[in-house]
Tab-separated table of C-alpha atoms in Angstrom:
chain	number	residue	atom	x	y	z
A	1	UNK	CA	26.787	-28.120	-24.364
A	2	UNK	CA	23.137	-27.715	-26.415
A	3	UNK	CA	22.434	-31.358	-24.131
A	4	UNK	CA	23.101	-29.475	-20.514
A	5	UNK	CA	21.279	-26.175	-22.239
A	6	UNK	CA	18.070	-28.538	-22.238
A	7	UNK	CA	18.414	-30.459	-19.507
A	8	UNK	CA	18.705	-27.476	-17.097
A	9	UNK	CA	15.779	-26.050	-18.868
A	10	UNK	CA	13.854	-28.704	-18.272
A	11	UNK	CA	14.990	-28.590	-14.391
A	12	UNK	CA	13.991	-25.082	-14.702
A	13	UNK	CA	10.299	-25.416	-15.422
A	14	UNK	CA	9.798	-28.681	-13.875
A	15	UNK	CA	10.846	-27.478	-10.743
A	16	UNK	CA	9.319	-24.339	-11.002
A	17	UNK	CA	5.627	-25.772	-12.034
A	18	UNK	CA	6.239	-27.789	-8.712
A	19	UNK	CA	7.291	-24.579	-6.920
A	20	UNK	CA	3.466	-23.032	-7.905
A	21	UNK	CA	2.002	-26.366	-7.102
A	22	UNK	CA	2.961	-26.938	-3.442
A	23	UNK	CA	0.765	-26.794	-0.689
A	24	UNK	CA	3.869	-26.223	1.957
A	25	UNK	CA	5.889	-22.994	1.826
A	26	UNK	CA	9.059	-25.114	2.638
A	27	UNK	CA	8.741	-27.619	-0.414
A	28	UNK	CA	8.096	-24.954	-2.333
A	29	UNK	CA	11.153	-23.516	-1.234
A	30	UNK	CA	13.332	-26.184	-1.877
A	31	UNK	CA	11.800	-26.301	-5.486
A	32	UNK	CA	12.799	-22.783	-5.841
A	33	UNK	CA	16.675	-23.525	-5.147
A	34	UNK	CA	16.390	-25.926	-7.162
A	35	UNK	CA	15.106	-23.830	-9.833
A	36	UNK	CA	17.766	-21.055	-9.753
A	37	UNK	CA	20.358	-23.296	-9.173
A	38	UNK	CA	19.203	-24.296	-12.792
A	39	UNK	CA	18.936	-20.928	-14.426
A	40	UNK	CA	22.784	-20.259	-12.870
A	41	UNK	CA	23.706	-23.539	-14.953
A	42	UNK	CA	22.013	-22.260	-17.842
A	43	UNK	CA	23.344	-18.457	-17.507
A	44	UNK	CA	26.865	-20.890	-16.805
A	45	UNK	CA	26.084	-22.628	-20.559
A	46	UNK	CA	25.395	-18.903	-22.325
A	47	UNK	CA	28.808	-18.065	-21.341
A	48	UNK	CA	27.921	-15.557	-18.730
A	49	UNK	CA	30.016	-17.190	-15.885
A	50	UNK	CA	29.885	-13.998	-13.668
A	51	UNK	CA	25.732	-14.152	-13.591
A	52	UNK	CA	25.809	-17.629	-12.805
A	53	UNK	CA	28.374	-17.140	-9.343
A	54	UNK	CA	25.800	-14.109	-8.484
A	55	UNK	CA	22.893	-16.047	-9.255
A	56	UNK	CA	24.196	-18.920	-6.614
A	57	UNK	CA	25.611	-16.847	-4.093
A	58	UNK	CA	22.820	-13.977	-3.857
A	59	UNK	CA	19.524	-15.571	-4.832
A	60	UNK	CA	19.980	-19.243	-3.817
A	61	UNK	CA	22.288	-18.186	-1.350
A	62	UNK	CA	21.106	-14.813	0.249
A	63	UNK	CA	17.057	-14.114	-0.510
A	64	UNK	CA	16.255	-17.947	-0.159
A	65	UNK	CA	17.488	-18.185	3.018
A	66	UNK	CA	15.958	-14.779	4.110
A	67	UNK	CA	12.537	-16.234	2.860
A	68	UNK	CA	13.836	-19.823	4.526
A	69	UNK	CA	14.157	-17.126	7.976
A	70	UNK	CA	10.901	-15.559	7.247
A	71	UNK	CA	8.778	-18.888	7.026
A	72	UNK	CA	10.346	-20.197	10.049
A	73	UNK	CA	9.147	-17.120	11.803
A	74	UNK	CA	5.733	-17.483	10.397
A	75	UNK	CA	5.684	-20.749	11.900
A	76	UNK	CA	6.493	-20.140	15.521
A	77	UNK	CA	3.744	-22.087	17.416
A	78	UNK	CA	2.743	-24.815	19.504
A	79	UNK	CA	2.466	-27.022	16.748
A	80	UNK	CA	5.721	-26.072	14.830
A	81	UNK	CA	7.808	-29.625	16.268
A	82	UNK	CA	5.037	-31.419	14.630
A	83	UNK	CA	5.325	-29.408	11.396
A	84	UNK	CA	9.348	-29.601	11.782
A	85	UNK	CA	8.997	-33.381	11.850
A	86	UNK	CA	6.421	-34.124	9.007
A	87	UNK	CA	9.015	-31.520	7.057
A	88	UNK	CA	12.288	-33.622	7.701
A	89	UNK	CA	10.370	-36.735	6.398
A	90	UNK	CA	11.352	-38.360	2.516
A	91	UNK	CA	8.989	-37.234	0.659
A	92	UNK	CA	9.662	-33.132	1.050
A	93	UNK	CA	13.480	-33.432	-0.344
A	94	UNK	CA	13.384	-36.489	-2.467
A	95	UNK	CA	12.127	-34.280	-5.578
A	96	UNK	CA	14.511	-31.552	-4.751
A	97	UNK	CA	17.241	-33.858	-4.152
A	98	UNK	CA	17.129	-35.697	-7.423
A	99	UNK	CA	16.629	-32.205	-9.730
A	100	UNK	CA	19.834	-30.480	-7.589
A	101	UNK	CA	21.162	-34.153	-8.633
A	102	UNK	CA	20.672	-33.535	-12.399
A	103	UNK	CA	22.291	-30.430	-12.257
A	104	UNK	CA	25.463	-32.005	-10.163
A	105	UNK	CA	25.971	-34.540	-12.807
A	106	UNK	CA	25.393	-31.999	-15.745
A	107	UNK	CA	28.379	-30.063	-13.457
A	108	UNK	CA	30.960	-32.631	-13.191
A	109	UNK	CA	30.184	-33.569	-17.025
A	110	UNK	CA	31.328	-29.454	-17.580
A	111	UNK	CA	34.097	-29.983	-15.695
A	112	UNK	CA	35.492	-33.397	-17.058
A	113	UNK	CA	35.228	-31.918	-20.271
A	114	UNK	CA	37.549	-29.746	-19.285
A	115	UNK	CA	36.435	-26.490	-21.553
A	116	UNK	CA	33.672	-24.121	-21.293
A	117	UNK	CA	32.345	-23.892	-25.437
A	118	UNK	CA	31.860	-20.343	-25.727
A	119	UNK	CA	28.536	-19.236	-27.565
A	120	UNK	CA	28.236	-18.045	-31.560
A	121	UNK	CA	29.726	-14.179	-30.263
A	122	UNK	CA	32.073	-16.105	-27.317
A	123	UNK	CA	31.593	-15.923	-23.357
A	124	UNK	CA	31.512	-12.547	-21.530
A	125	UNK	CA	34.014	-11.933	-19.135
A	126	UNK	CA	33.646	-10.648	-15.593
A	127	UNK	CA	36.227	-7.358	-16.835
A	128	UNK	CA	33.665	-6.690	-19.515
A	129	UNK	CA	31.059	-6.381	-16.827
A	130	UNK	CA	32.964	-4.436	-14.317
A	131	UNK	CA	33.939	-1.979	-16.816
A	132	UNK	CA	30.426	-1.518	-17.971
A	133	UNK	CA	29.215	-1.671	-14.600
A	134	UNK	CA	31.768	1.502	-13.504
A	135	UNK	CA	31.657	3.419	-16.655
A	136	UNK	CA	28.355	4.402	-18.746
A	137	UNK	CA	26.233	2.858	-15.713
A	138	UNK	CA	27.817	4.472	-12.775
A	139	UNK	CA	24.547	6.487	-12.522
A	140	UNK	CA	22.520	3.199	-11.937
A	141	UNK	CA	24.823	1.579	-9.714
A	142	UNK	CA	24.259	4.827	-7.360
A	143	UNK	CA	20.560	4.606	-7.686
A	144	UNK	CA	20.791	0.605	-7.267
A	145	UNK	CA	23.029	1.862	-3.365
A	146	UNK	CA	20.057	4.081	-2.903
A	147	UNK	CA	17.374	1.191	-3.600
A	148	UNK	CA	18.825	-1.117	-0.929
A	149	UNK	CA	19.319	1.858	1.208
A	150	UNK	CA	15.489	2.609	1.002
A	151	UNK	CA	14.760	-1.126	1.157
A	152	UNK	CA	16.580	-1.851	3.823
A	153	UNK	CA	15.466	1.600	5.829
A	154	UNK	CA	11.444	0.391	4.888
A	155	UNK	CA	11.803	-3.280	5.780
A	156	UNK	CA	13.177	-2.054	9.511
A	157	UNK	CA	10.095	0.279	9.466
A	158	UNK	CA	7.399	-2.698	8.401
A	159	UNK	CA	9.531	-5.189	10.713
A	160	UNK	CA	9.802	-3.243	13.925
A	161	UNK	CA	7.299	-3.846	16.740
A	162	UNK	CA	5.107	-0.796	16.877
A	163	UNK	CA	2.924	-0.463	20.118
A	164	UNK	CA	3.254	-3.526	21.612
A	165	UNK	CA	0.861	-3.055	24.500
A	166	UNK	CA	-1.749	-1.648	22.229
A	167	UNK	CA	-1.533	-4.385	19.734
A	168	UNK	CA	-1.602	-7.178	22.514
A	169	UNK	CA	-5.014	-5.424	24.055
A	170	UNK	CA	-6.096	-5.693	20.569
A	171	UNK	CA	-5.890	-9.113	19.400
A	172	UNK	CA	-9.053	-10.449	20.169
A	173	UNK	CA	-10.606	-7.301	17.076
A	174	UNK	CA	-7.816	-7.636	15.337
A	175	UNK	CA	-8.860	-4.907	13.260
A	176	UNK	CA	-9.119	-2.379	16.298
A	177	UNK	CA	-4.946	-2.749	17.017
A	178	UNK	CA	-4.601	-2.047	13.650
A	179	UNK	CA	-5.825	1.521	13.726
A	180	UNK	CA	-4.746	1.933	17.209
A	181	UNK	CA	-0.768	1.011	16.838
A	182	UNK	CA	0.864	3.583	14.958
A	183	UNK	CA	0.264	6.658	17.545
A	184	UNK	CA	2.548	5.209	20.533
A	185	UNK	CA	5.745	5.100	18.325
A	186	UNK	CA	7.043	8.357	18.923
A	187	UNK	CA	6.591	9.081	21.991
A	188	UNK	CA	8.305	5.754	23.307
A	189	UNK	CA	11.780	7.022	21.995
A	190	UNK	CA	11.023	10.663	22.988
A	191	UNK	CA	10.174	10.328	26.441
A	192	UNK	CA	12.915	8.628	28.173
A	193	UNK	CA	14.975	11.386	26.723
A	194	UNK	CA	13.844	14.375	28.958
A	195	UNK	CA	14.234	12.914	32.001
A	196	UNK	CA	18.276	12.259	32.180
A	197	UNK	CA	18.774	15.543	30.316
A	198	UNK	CA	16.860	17.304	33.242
A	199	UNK	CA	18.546	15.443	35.783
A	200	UNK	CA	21.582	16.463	33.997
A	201	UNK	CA	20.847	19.367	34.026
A	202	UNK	CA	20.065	19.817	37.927
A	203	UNK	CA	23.151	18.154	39.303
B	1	UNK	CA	27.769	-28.557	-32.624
B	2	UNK	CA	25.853	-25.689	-32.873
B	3	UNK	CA	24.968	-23.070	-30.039
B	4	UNK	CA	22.248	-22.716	-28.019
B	5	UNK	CA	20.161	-20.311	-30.211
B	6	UNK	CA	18.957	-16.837	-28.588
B	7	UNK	CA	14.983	-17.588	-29.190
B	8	UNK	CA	15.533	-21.015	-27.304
B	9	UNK	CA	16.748	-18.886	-24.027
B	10	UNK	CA	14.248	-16.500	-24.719
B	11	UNK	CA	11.808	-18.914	-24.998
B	12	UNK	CA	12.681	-20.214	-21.619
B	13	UNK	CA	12.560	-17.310	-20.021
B	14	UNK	CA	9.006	-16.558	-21.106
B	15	UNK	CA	8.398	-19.615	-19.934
B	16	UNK	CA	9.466	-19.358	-16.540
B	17	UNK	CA	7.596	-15.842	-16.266
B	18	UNK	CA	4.680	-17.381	-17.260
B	19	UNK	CA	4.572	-20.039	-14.618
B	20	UNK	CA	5.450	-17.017	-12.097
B	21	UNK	CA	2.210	-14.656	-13.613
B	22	UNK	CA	0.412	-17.966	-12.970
B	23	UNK	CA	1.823	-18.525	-9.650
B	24	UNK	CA	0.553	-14.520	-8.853
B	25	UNK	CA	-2.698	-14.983	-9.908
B	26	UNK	CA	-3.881	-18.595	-8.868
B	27	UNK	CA	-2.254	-18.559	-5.244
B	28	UNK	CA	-3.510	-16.866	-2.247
B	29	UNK	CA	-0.477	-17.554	0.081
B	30	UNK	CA	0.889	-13.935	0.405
B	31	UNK	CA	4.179	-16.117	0.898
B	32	UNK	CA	3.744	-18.167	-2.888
B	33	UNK	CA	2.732	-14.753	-4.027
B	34	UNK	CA	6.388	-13.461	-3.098
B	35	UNK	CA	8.055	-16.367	-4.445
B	36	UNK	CA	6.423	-16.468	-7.723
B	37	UNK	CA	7.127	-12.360	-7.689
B	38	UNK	CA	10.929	-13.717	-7.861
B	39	UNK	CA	10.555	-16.418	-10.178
B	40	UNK	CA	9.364	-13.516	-12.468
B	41	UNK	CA	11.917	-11.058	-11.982
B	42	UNK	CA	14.547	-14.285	-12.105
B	43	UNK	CA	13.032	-15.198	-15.886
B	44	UNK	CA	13.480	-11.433	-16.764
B	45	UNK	CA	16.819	-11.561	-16.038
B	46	UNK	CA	17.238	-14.879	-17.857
B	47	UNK	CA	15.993	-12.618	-20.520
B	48	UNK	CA	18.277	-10.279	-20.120
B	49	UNK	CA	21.753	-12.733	-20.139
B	50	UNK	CA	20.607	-14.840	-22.960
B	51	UNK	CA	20.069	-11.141	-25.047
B	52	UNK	CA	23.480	-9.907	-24.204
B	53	UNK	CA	25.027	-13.187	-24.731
B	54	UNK	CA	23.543	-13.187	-28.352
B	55	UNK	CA	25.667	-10.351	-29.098
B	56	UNK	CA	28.799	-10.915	-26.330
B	57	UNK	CA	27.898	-7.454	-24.872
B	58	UNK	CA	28.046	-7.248	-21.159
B	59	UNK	CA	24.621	-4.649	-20.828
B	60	UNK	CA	22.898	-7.809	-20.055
B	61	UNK	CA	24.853	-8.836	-17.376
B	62	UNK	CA	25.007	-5.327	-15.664
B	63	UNK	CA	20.674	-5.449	-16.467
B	64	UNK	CA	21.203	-9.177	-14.602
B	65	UNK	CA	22.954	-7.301	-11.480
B	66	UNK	CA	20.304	-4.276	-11.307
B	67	UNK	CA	17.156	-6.806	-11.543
B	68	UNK	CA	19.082	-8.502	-8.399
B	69	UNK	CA	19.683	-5.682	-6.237
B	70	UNK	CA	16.069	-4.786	-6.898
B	71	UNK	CA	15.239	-8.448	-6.357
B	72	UNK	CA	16.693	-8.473	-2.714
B	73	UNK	CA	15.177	-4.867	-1.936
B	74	UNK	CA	11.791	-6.177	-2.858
B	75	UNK	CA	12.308	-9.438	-0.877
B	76	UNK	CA	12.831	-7.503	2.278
B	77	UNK	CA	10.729	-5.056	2.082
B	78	UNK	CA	8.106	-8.129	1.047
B	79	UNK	CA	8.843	-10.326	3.480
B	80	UNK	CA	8.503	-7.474	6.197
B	81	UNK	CA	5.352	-6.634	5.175
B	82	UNK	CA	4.454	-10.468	5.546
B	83	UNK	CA	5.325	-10.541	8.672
B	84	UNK	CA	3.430	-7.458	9.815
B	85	UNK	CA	0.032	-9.036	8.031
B	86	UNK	CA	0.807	-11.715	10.098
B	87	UNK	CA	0.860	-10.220	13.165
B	88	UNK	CA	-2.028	-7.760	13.230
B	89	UNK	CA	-4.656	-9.917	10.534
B	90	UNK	CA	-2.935	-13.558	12.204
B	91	UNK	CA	-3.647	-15.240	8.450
B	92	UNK	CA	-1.295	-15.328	5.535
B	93	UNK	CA	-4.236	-15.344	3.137
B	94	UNK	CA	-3.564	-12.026	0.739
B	95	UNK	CA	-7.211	-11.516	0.395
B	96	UNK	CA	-7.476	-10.421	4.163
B	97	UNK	CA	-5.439	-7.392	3.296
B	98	UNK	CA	-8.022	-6.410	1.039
B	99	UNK	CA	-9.824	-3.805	2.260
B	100	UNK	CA	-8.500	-0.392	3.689
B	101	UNK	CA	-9.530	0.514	7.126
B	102	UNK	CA	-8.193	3.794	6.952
């Protein structure tokens, strides 16, 4: 088990040096995967199987392909068929492929060996966590809710279109739809309310 | 065979945060910036399961699941305000950002 500790390691920071080395935001990506795909083997090897699940399924899984979504968007353009093309080609997943290959064959050599060997104070189970998790730290799982909440509540603020007609006039400046965009918010919502409640109102 | 020793996972994960602070400070791509931002907070939960696996308590692991939850919060709030720099500044380059304009 010390040989898979290293070898993930290694995967680790050689795909991670690549990840701060790229030039493309997609290679870089795929790098990334690559490299916590490698820390969930590792957090797998310390005997902490239930990190290593969430690792996969919420940071490779979830945020990468949220930042996968957000690159794509960046990329809208003209010239993004070109880009898609020179992305597809051997050279952008032939790194990635071989490192998330390392870590396949490092998997199948855990599971022909048939055990997990627990670490010097043995593995800790999912229970532990969950009654950890419930009991002395209900407080921060409530204030962990009320982090997403906010996150989620400030990423639909940043995201949402404010002004469009103000910030199309004001493209050429740039910096002149910048100051100009916030007013209109408001009364967009507001004033299409009025009018059905008076006409309501008179019939 | 031995264990993995605690300063070896440690030592890892110091590692990994390093390459991130490097990643922060060298880059200019407000999208590397974000992805080296994880690759930090990734290493300090590294930190955090090879700790509570040195002494099979499961503190590290519920650490592991907070640094996450704030992990995806930040991603969306960052990744939002990507796209907005985007739109009104049409560059990715952090440095554009740089000065308030009231």
């Amino acid at each position: 088990m010390n040989a898979v500790f290293y070898i993930a390691a290694a995967v680790a920071v050689i795909s991670t040096v690549m990840v701060i080395t790229r030039l493309n935001a997609i290679h870089a990506l795929l790098y990334l995967i690559v490299s916590l795909l490698a820390v969930a083997v590792i957090f797998f090897t310390l005997g902490a199987a239930f990190a290593a699940a969430l690792e996969v399924i919420i940071y490779a899984g979830a945020i990468m392909v949220l930042f996968v979504f957000a690159v794509m968007l960046l990329n809208l353009g003209p010239h993004a068929t070109a880009q898609e093309s020179q992305w597809l080609s051997p050279n952008a997943w032939i790194g990635p492929a071989i490192l998330a290959l390392v870590l396949v064959g490092e998997l199948a050599f855990i599971i022909a060996r048939g055990s997990l060997r627990s670490p010097a104070a043995g593995p800790v189970e999912p229970k532990q966590v969950g009654v950890a998790l419930f009991g002395p730290y209900l407080l921060g799982v409530e204030l962990a809710s009320l982090l997403l909440l906010a996150g989620m509540v400030g990423a639909y603020h940043l995201g949402r279109e404010w002004g469009v007609k103000n910030g199309e006039s004001g493209v050429g400046s740039g910096e002149c739809g910048v100051g100009v965009a916030p007013p209109p918010p408001f009364p967009t919502p507001h004033s299409p309310l009025p009018i059905p409640r008076r006409k309501e109102g008179g019939s | 065979m031995a264990s993995i020793p605690m300063e070896y996972g440690l030592l890892l994960a110091g590692t990994l945060f390093a390459l991130g602070l490097i990643g922060v400070l060298v880059r200019r791509n407000i999208v590397f910036i974000l992805m080296s931002l994880e690759i930090m907070l990734n290493a300090t939960g590294l930190a955090f399961v090879t700790a509570g696996a040195r002494w099979a308590q499961a503190d590290g692991q519920v650490m592991y699941l907070f640094i996450l939850s704030m992990a995806a919060a930040e991603v969306a709030v960052g990744l939002a305000l990507v796209l907005k720099l985007r739109r009104q500044f049409k560059t990715l380059d952090a440095d554009a950002a740089s000065r308030m304009h009231g």
